[in-house]
mmCIF file of C-alpha atoms in Angstrom:
data_model
loop_
_atom_site.group_PDB
_atom_site.id
_atom_site.type_symbol
_atom_site.label_atom_id
_atom_site.label_comp_id
_atom_site.label_asym_id
_atom_site.label_seq_id
_atom_site.Cartn_x
_atom_site.Cartn_y
_atom_site.Cartn_z
ATOM 1 C CA MET A 13 -96.778 157.505 -83.060
ATOM 2 C CA SER A 14 -95.345 154.258 -81.807
ATOM 3 C CA ASP A 15 -98.639 153.554 -80.005
ATOM 4 C CA LEU A 16 -100.499 153.972 -83.266
ATOM 5 C CA LEU A 17 -98.178 151.471 -84.967
ATOM 6 C CA LYS A 18 -98.579 149.032 -82.087
ATOM 7 C CA ASP A 19 -102.352 149.311 -82.341
ATOM 8 C CA LYS A 20 -102.221 148.642 -86.074
ATOM 9 C CA SER A 21 -100.078 145.563 -85.624
ATOM 10 C CA GLN A 22 -102.333 144.270 -82.873
ATOM 11 C CA ARG A 23 -105.369 144.718 -85.079
ATOM 12 C CA ARG A 24 -103.549 142.858 -87.870
ATOM 13 C CA GLU A 25 -102.744 139.972 -85.584
ATOM 14 C CA LYS A 26 -106.348 139.789 -84.441
ATOM 15 C CA ARG A 27 -107.476 139.561 -88.044
ATOM 16 C CA ALA A 28 -104.977 136.781 -88.712
ATOM 17 C CA GLY A 29 -106.236 135.005 -85.578
ATOM 18 C CA LYS A 30 -109.763 134.815 -87.031
ATOM 19 C CA LEU A 31 -108.671 133.234 -90.304
ATOM 20 C CA PRO A 32 -107.914 129.653 -89.181
ATOM 21 C CA SER A 33 -111.597 128.933 -88.701
ATOM 22 C CA GLU A 34 -112.394 129.546 -92.350
ATOM 23 C CA GLY A 35 -111.552 127.800 -95.562
ATOM 24 C CA ASN A 36 -108.951 125.129 -96.269
ATOM 25 C CA HIS A 37 -105.182 125.046 -95.847
ATOM 26 C CA GLY A 38 -103.964 126.288 -99.172
ATOM 27 C CA VAL A 39 -106.433 129.121 -99.401
ATOM 28 C CA ARG A 40 -105.768 130.098 -95.830
ATOM 29 C CA GLY A 41 -102.088 130.447 -96.588
ATOM 30 C CA LYS A 42 -102.820 132.726 -99.506
ATOM 31 C CA GLU A 43 -105.366 134.733 -97.579
ATOM 32 C CA THR A 44 -103.000 135.208 -94.681
ATOM 33 C CA THR A 45 -100.256 136.557 -96.868
ATOM 34 C CA GLY A 46 -102.782 138.584 -98.863
ATOM 35 C CA LYS A 47 -104.283 140.083 -95.766
ATOM 36 C CA THR A 48 -100.872 140.755 -94.274
ATOM 37 C CA LYS A 49 -99.807 142.544 -97.436
ATOM 38 C CA ASP A 50 -103.008 144.587 -97.518
ATOM 39 C CA SER A 51 -102.678 145.555 -93.903
ATOM 40 C CA ILE A 52 -98.977 146.330 -94.362
ATOM 41 C CA SER A 53 -99.728 148.743 -97.169
ATOM 42 C CA THR A 54 -100.914 151.194 -94.570
ATOM 43 C CA VAL A 55 -97.448 151.316 -93.016
ATOM 44 C CA SER A 56 -95.021 153.746 -94.601
ATOM 45 C CA TYR A 57 -92.095 151.429 -95.403
ATOM 46 C CA MET A 58 -94.273 149.219 -97.612
ATOM 47 C CA ASP A 59 -93.663 151.702 -100.376
ATOM 48 C CA GLU A 60 -90.505 149.740 -101.071
ATOM 49 C CA LEU A 61 -92.564 146.610 -101.718
ATOM 50 C CA ALA A 62 -94.798 148.517 -104.122
ATOM 51 C CA HIS A 63 -91.738 149.617 -106.103
ATOM 52 C CA HIS A 64 -90.098 146.215 -105.846
ATOM 53 C CA ASP A 65 -89.790 145.865 -109.613
ATOM 54 C CA ASP A 66 -88.013 149.190 -110.011
ATOM 55 C CA ASN A 67 -85.374 148.506 -107.388
ATOM 56 C CA PRO A 68 -84.775 144.780 -107.357
ATOM 57 C CA ARG A 69 -81.533 145.077 -105.423
ATOM 58 C CA MET A 70 -82.815 147.266 -102.589
ATOM 59 C CA ALA A 71 -83.191 145.500 -99.260
ATOM 60 C CA VAL A 72 -86.915 144.917 -98.860
ATOM 61 C CA THR A 73 -88.275 145.093 -95.349
ATOM 62 C CA THR A 74 -91.041 142.538 -95.037
ATOM 63 C CA GLU A 75 -93.409 141.827 -92.217
ATOM 64 C CA ASN A 76 -93.325 138.462 -90.475
ATOM 65 C CA THR A 77 -95.784 135.943 -91.790
ATOM 66 C CA TYR A 78 -95.237 133.679 -88.746
ATOM 67 C CA GLN A 79 -95.264 130.717 -91.074
ATOM 68 C CA MET A 80 -92.860 128.081 -89.743
ATOM 69 C CA GLY A 81 -92.908 125.700 -92.660
ATOM 70 C CA PRO A 82 -94.695 124.837 -95.876
ATOM 71 C CA TYR A 83 -98.448 124.301 -95.536
ATOM 72 C CA LYS A 84 -98.414 121.959 -98.484
ATOM 73 C CA ARG A 85 -95.493 119.708 -99.419
ATOM 74 C CA ILE A 86 -94.493 118.415 -102.823
ATOM 75 C CA PRO A 87 -96.288 115.114 -103.531
ATOM 76 C CA ILE A 88 -93.425 112.946 -104.756
ATOM 77 C CA PRO A 89 -95.571 110.211 -106.346
ATOM 78 C CA ALA A 90 -97.475 112.820 -108.349
ATOM 79 C CA VAL A 91 -94.235 114.384 -109.589
ATOM 80 C CA THR A 92 -92.773 110.990 -110.494
ATOM 81 C CA ASP A 93 -95.954 110.278 -112.453
ATOM 82 C CA ILE A 94 -95.563 113.557 -114.320
ATOM 83 C CA LEU A 95 -91.974 112.677 -115.215
ATOM 84 C CA LYS A 96 -92.953 109.183 -116.338
ATOM 85 C CA ASP A 97 -95.840 110.504 -118.367
ATOM 86 C CA VAL A 98 -93.856 113.227 -120.133
ATOM 87 C CA LEU A 99 -90.795 111.102 -120.871
ATOM 88 C CA THR A 100 -92.838 108.180 -122.167
ATOM 89 C CA SER A 101 -95.091 110.269 -124.363
ATOM 90 C CA TYR A 102 -92.231 112.250 -125.926
ATOM 91 C CA LEU A 103 -89.671 109.482 -126.300
ATOM 92 C CA GLN A 104 -91.563 106.203 -126.704
ATOM 93 C CA GLU A 105 -91.253 105.549 -130.410
ATOM 94 C CA GLU A 106 -88.369 107.859 -131.213
ATOM 95 C CA GLU A 107 -84.881 107.230 -132.540
ATOM 96 C CA TYR A 108 -81.888 109.127 -131.249
ATOM 97 C CA GLU A 109 -80.878 111.921 -133.595
ATOM 98 C CA GLY A 110 -78.530 114.844 -132.840
ATOM 99 C CA GLU A 111 -80.546 117.990 -133.559
ATOM 100 C CA TRP A 112 -83.881 116.498 -132.588
ATOM 101 C CA SER A 113 -82.544 115.418 -129.188
ATOM 102 C CA GLN A 114 -81.226 118.863 -128.492
ATOM 103 C CA LYS A 115 -84.651 120.395 -129.079
ATOM 104 C CA MET A 116 -86.367 117.588 -127.231
ATOM 105 C CA THR A 117 -84.340 118.058 -124.026
ATOM 106 C CA LYS A 118 -85.242 121.733 -123.912
ATOM 107 C CA THR A 119 -88.902 121.057 -124.706
ATOM 108 C CA ILE A 120 -89.220 118.258 -122.184
ATOM 109 C CA SER A 121 -87.611 120.268 -119.389
ATOM 110 C CA GLU A 122 -89.978 123.159 -120.032
ATOM 111 C CA VAL A 123 -93.019 120.908 -120.180
ATOM 112 C CA ILE A 124 -92.070 119.220 -116.905
ATOM 113 C CA ARG A 125 -91.492 122.570 -115.236
ATOM 114 C CA ALA A 126 -94.903 123.827 -116.396
ATOM 115 C CA ARG A 127 -96.680 120.727 -115.163
ATOM 116 C CA VAL A 128 -94.999 120.786 -111.763
ATOM 117 C CA LYS A 129 -95.945 124.465 -111.484
ATOM 118 C CA ASP A 130 -99.536 123.498 -112.249
ATOM 119 C CA LEU A 131 -99.572 121.458 -109.051
ATOM 120 C CA MET A 132 -99.760 124.899 -107.396
ATOM 121 C CA ILE A 133 -97.514 124.185 -104.437
ATOM 122 C CA PRO A 134 -96.736 127.657 -103.077
ATOM 123 C CA ARG A 135 -93.312 128.829 -101.914
ATOM 124 C CA TYR A 136 -91.338 126.151 -103.747
ATOM 125 C CA LYS A 137 -88.639 126.867 -106.310
ATOM 126 C CA ILE A 138 -88.251 124.212 -108.987
ATOM 127 C CA VAL A 139 -85.172 122.986 -110.842
ATOM 128 C CA VAL A 140 -85.689 120.461 -113.647
ATOM 129 C CA LEU A 141 -82.781 118.582 -115.217
ATOM 130 C CA VAL A 142 -83.176 116.382 -118.311
ATOM 131 C CA HIS A 143 -80.552 114.162 -119.998
ATOM 132 C CA ILE A 144 -81.174 112.400 -123.302
ATOM 133 C CA GLY A 145 -78.453 110.174 -124.696
ATOM 134 C CA GLN A 146 -77.760 107.611 -127.338
ATOM 135 C CA LEU A 147 -77.387 103.963 -126.403
ATOM 136 C CA THR A 148 -74.229 102.507 -127.879
ATOM 137 C CA GLY A 149 -73.216 100.134 -125.139
ATOM 138 C CA GLN A 150 -71.347 102.819 -123.224
ATOM 139 C CA SER A 151 -71.381 103.127 -119.511
ATOM 140 C CA MET A 152 -72.611 106.195 -117.695
ATOM 141 C CA GLN A 153 -73.095 107.450 -114.152
ATOM 142 C CA ILE A 154 -75.182 110.440 -113.046
ATOM 143 C CA SER A 155 -75.146 111.500 -109.419
ATOM 144 C CA SER A 156 -75.991 114.555 -107.398
ATOM 145 C CA ARG A 157 -75.598 115.967 -103.907
ATOM 146 C CA CYS A 158 -77.575 118.776 -102.368
ATOM 147 C CA LEU A 159 -76.970 121.143 -99.502
ATOM 148 C CA TRP A 160 -80.424 122.133 -98.336
ATOM 149 C CA ASP A 161 -82.998 121.787 -95.606
ATOM 150 C CA ALA A 162 -83.800 118.090 -95.648
ATOM 151 C CA ALA A 163 -87.091 118.596 -93.811
ATOM 152 C CA ASN A 164 -88.662 120.749 -96.516
ATOM 153 C CA ASP A 165 -86.698 120.227 -99.724
ATOM 154 C CA THR A 166 -86.950 117.164 -101.896
ATOM 155 C CA PHE A 167 -86.416 115.685 -105.331
ATOM 156 C CA ALA A 168 -87.891 113.144 -107.739
ATOM 157 C CA SER A 169 -86.395 111.414 -110.731
ATOM 158 C CA TYR A 170 -87.334 108.959 -113.455
ATOM 159 C CA SER A 171 -85.375 107.215 -116.180
ATOM 160 C CA PHE A 172 -86.695 105.910 -119.476
ATOM 161 C CA LYS A 173 -85.086 103.648 -122.056
ATOM 162 C CA ASN A 174 -86.015 102.382 -125.498
ATOM 163 C CA SER A 175 -83.981 100.575 -128.134
ATOM 164 C CA SER A 176 -81.889 103.543 -129.294
ATOM 165 C CA LEU A 177 -81.936 106.127 -126.538
ATOM 166 C CA PHE A 178 -82.317 106.765 -122.851
ATOM 167 C CA GLY A 179 -83.838 109.718 -121.057
ATOM 168 C CA VAL A 180 -83.382 110.755 -117.416
ATOM 169 C CA ALA A 181 -85.400 113.531 -115.785
ATOM 170 C CA THR A 182 -84.863 114.918 -112.279
ATOM 171 C CA VAL A 183 -86.878 117.545 -110.436
ATOM 172 C CA TYR A 184 -85.510 119.325 -107.335
ATOM 173 C CA ALA A 185 -87.915 121.342 -105.193
ATOM 174 C CA VAL A 186 -86.470 123.875 -102.772
ATOM 175 C CA TYR A 187 -88.615 125.609 -100.142
ATOM 176 C CA PHE A 188 -88.423 129.377 -100.098
ATOM 177 C CA GLU A 189 -89.207 130.934 -96.737
ATOM 178 C CA MET B 22 -72.979 118.206 -127.159
ATOM 179 C CA GLU B 23 -73.886 121.867 -127.028
ATOM 180 C CA GLU B 24 -74.316 123.905 -123.914
ATOM 181 C CA TYR B 25 -77.788 125.142 -123.148
ATOM 182 C CA PRO B 26 -77.491 128.915 -122.536
ATOM 183 C CA ASN B 27 -77.630 129.774 -118.833
ATOM 184 C CA GLY B 28 -80.049 132.378 -117.497
ATOM 185 C CA ASN B 29 -78.938 135.553 -115.737
ATOM 186 C CA GLU B 30 -76.990 135.153 -112.561
ATOM 187 C CA GLY B 31 -77.682 138.148 -110.368
ATOM 188 C CA SER B 32 -75.936 137.833 -107.054
ATOM 189 C CA PHE B 33 -74.654 134.361 -107.828
ATOM 190 C CA ASN B 34 -71.158 134.552 -109.263
ATOM 191 C CA SER B 35 -71.123 131.893 -111.927
ATOM 192 C CA GLU B 36 -67.538 132.502 -113.103
ATOM 193 C CA GLU B 37 -66.215 131.881 -109.653
ATOM 194 C CA ALA B 38 -68.287 128.709 -109.343
ATOM 195 C CA ASP B 39 -67.063 127.659 -112.788
ATOM 196 C CA GLY B 40 -63.452 127.903 -111.638
ATOM 197 C CA VAL B 41 -64.143 126.004 -108.428
ATOM 198 C CA VAL B 42 -65.888 123.178 -110.275
ATOM 199 C CA LYS B 43 -63.164 122.814 -112.928
ATOM 200 C CA GLU B 44 -60.544 122.570 -110.222
ATOM 201 C CA CYS B 45 -62.549 119.880 -108.402
ATOM 202 C CA ILE B 46 -62.983 117.782 -111.559
ATOM 203 C CA GLU B 47 -59.286 117.994 -112.387
ATOM 204 C CA ALA B 48 -58.359 116.969 -108.883
ATOM 205 C CA VAL B 49 -60.568 113.865 -108.921
ATOM 206 C CA VAL B 50 -60.368 112.484 -112.464
ATOM 207 C CA GLY B 51 -57.571 114.604 -113.958
ATOM 208 C CA GLY B 52 -55.304 111.947 -115.339
ATOM 209 C CA ASP B 53 -57.511 108.850 -115.258
ATOM 210 C CA ASP B 54 -59.155 106.748 -117.944
ATOM 211 C CA TYR B 55 -62.777 105.700 -117.738
ATOM 212 C CA SER B 56 -63.276 102.749 -115.431
ATOM 213 C CA ALA B 57 -66.690 101.297 -114.609
ATOM 214 C CA ASN B 58 -65.509 100.171 -111.161
ATOM 215 C CA GLN B 59 -64.396 103.581 -110.119
ATOM 216 C CA VAL B 60 -66.983 105.815 -111.748
ATOM 217 C CA ASN B 61 -69.319 105.591 -108.764
ATOM 218 C CA LYS B 62 -66.552 106.755 -106.471
ATOM 219 C CA TRP B 63 -65.554 109.530 -108.882
ATOM 220 C CA THR B 64 -68.983 111.051 -109.265
ATOM 221 C CA ALA B 65 -69.482 110.966 -105.496
ATOM 222 C CA SER B 66 -66.116 112.652 -104.838
ATOM 223 C CA ILE B 67 -66.548 115.285 -107.531
ATOM 224 C CA VAL B 68 -69.940 116.228 -106.201
ATOM 225 C CA GLU B 69 -68.920 116.271 -102.537
ATOM 226 C CA ARG B 70 -65.781 118.219 -103.249
ATOM 227 C CA CYS B 71 -67.663 120.842 -105.271
ATOM 228 C CA LEU B 72 -70.242 121.163 -102.532
ATOM 229 C CA THR B 73 -67.645 121.655 -99.781
ATOM 230 C CA GLN B 74 -65.738 124.229 -101.827
ATOM 231 C CA LEU B 75 -68.923 126.157 -102.569
ATOM 232 C CA VAL B 76 -69.990 126.090 -98.931
ATOM 233 C CA LYS B 77 -66.582 127.454 -97.908
ATOM 234 C CA GLN B 78 -67.477 130.649 -99.782
ATOM 235 C CA GLY B 79 -69.924 131.251 -96.961
ATOM 236 C CA LYS B 80 -72.725 132.650 -99.119
ATOM 237 C CA PRO B 81 -76.411 132.306 -98.076
ATOM 238 C CA TYR B 82 -77.331 129.719 -100.720
ATOM 239 C CA LYS B 83 -78.736 126.215 -100.899
ATOM 240 C CA TYR B 84 -76.806 124.201 -103.502
ATOM 241 C CA ILE B 85 -77.723 121.393 -105.878
ATOM 242 C CA VAL B 86 -74.732 119.826 -107.614
ATOM 243 C CA THR B 87 -75.196 117.210 -110.354
ATOM 244 C CA CYS B 88 -72.476 115.280 -112.116
ATOM 245 C CA ALA B 89 -72.768 113.039 -115.185
ATOM 246 C CA VAL B 90 -69.770 110.967 -116.284
ATOM 247 C CA MET B 91 -69.968 109.152 -119.596
ATOM 248 C CA GLN B 92 -67.580 106.896 -121.441
ATOM 249 C CA LYS B 93 -66.502 108.133 -124.870
ATOM 250 C CA THR B 94 -67.836 105.811 -127.512
ATOM 251 C CA GLY B 95 -69.025 108.323 -130.064
ATOM 252 C CA ALA B 96 -72.513 108.341 -128.559
ATOM 253 C CA GLY B 97 -74.352 111.623 -128.227
ATOM 254 C CA LEU B 98 -75.655 113.147 -125.017
ATOM 255 C CA HIS B 99 -77.898 116.179 -124.518
ATOM 256 C CA THR B 100 -78.681 117.846 -121.228
ATOM 257 C CA ALA B 101 -81.130 120.653 -120.526
ATOM 258 C CA ASN B 102 -82.403 122.337 -117.415
ATOM 259 C CA SER B 103 -85.375 124.524 -116.687
ATOM 260 C CA CYS B 104 -85.744 126.436 -113.445
ATOM 261 C CA TYR B 105 -88.560 128.237 -111.697
ATOM 262 C CA TRP B 106 -86.925 130.673 -109.274
ATOM 263 C CA ASP B 107 -86.022 134.273 -108.610
ATOM 264 C CA THR B 108 -83.605 135.235 -111.387
ATOM 265 C CA ALA B 109 -82.343 138.238 -109.442
ATOM 266 C CA VAL B 110 -80.663 136.183 -106.732
ATOM 267 C CA ASP B 111 -80.567 132.562 -107.885
ATOM 268 C CA GLY B 112 -78.280 131.162 -110.529
ATOM 269 C CA SER B 113 -76.664 128.158 -112.084
ATOM 270 C CA CYS B 114 -73.437 127.154 -113.733
ATOM 271 C CA THR B 115 -72.683 124.170 -115.971
ATOM 272 C CA VAL B 116 -69.179 122.919 -116.719
ATOM 273 C CA ARG B 117 -68.293 120.467 -119.500
ATOM 274 C CA TRP B 118 -64.971 118.676 -119.199
ATOM 275 C CA GLU B 119 -63.464 115.879 -121.213
ATOM 276 C CA ASN B 120 -60.363 113.821 -121.539
ATOM 277 C CA ARG B 121 -59.346 111.075 -123.891
ATOM 278 C CA THR B 122 -61.792 108.454 -122.598
ATOM 279 C CA MET B 123 -64.664 110.235 -120.933
ATOM 280 C CA TYR B 124 -66.967 113.229 -120.704
ATOM 281 C CA CYS B 125 -67.908 114.891 -117.457
ATOM 282 C CA VAL B 126 -70.761 117.398 -117.129
ATOM 283 C CA VAL B 127 -71.244 119.119 -113.774
ATOM 284 C CA SER B 128 -74.161 121.467 -113.037
ATOM 285 C CA VAL B 129 -74.396 123.673 -109.982
ATOM 286 C CA PHE B 130 -77.693 125.313 -109.026
ATOM 287 C CA ALA B 131 -77.676 127.910 -106.269
ATOM 288 C CA VAL B 132 -80.953 128.910 -104.638
ATOM 289 C CA ALA B 133 -80.886 131.901 -102.304
ATOM 290 C CA ILE B 134 -81.897 131.718 -98.693
ATOM 291 C CA PRO B 135 -83.810 134.885 -97.815
#
């Protein structure tokens, strides 16, 4: 029985070994995980993965993907451009107003999240934080600290100002192994 | 300033984090009035203190802690967050605190390490 399992895993590894010669990075990553999942489905304990939605709290045994780090990192300039674009287009000619600002912060944060997701960077979790405030000559300080893996995780932020309001948007991207 | 409703926190205990954060804010700016010279120092201490207290809990999470301190002048401020993560294990907690001269909004985001 154990020999059979060993043979299966060896065959899987051989298949994975052939992949690097085909395709490009991003696709390769997806194919590898896809192929691993397909090959795993022959092993008995993958039933838990199939029923993942039913038992979200059960410990899921997953096969190694042998992936040491992200294949594709978050392009900070692209994200900063997204933030600049969204903030400017939504806030350029607007006046600060209580109810409208409340809706706007929620809308803007969702729009930014959707656009960063569209960059299709796999294995990254995204946190978007948006502040919109009125300008009345007050002073304000926003700061943040993060405990994470500095090699893979990163952030981007942009601030916008017009005559009656200011808007600050920050995106944090955390790598998920 | 109204609080944006938080999503579900599965394994992340947001009440506990809430208590930790409130205690940190009180300890740093409890009895003080807003001062532009010191605000930089305050935000840095609040954030570092929160982070160290959260890490002491020893849970397998990466943390993002954000703090906004604003002088009270009758101006309005709105904050919203939107997160793309696994709602079963990740979570966040936002604490609003104020005194006579300033507002302080601290957000903690906890992302699970598998």
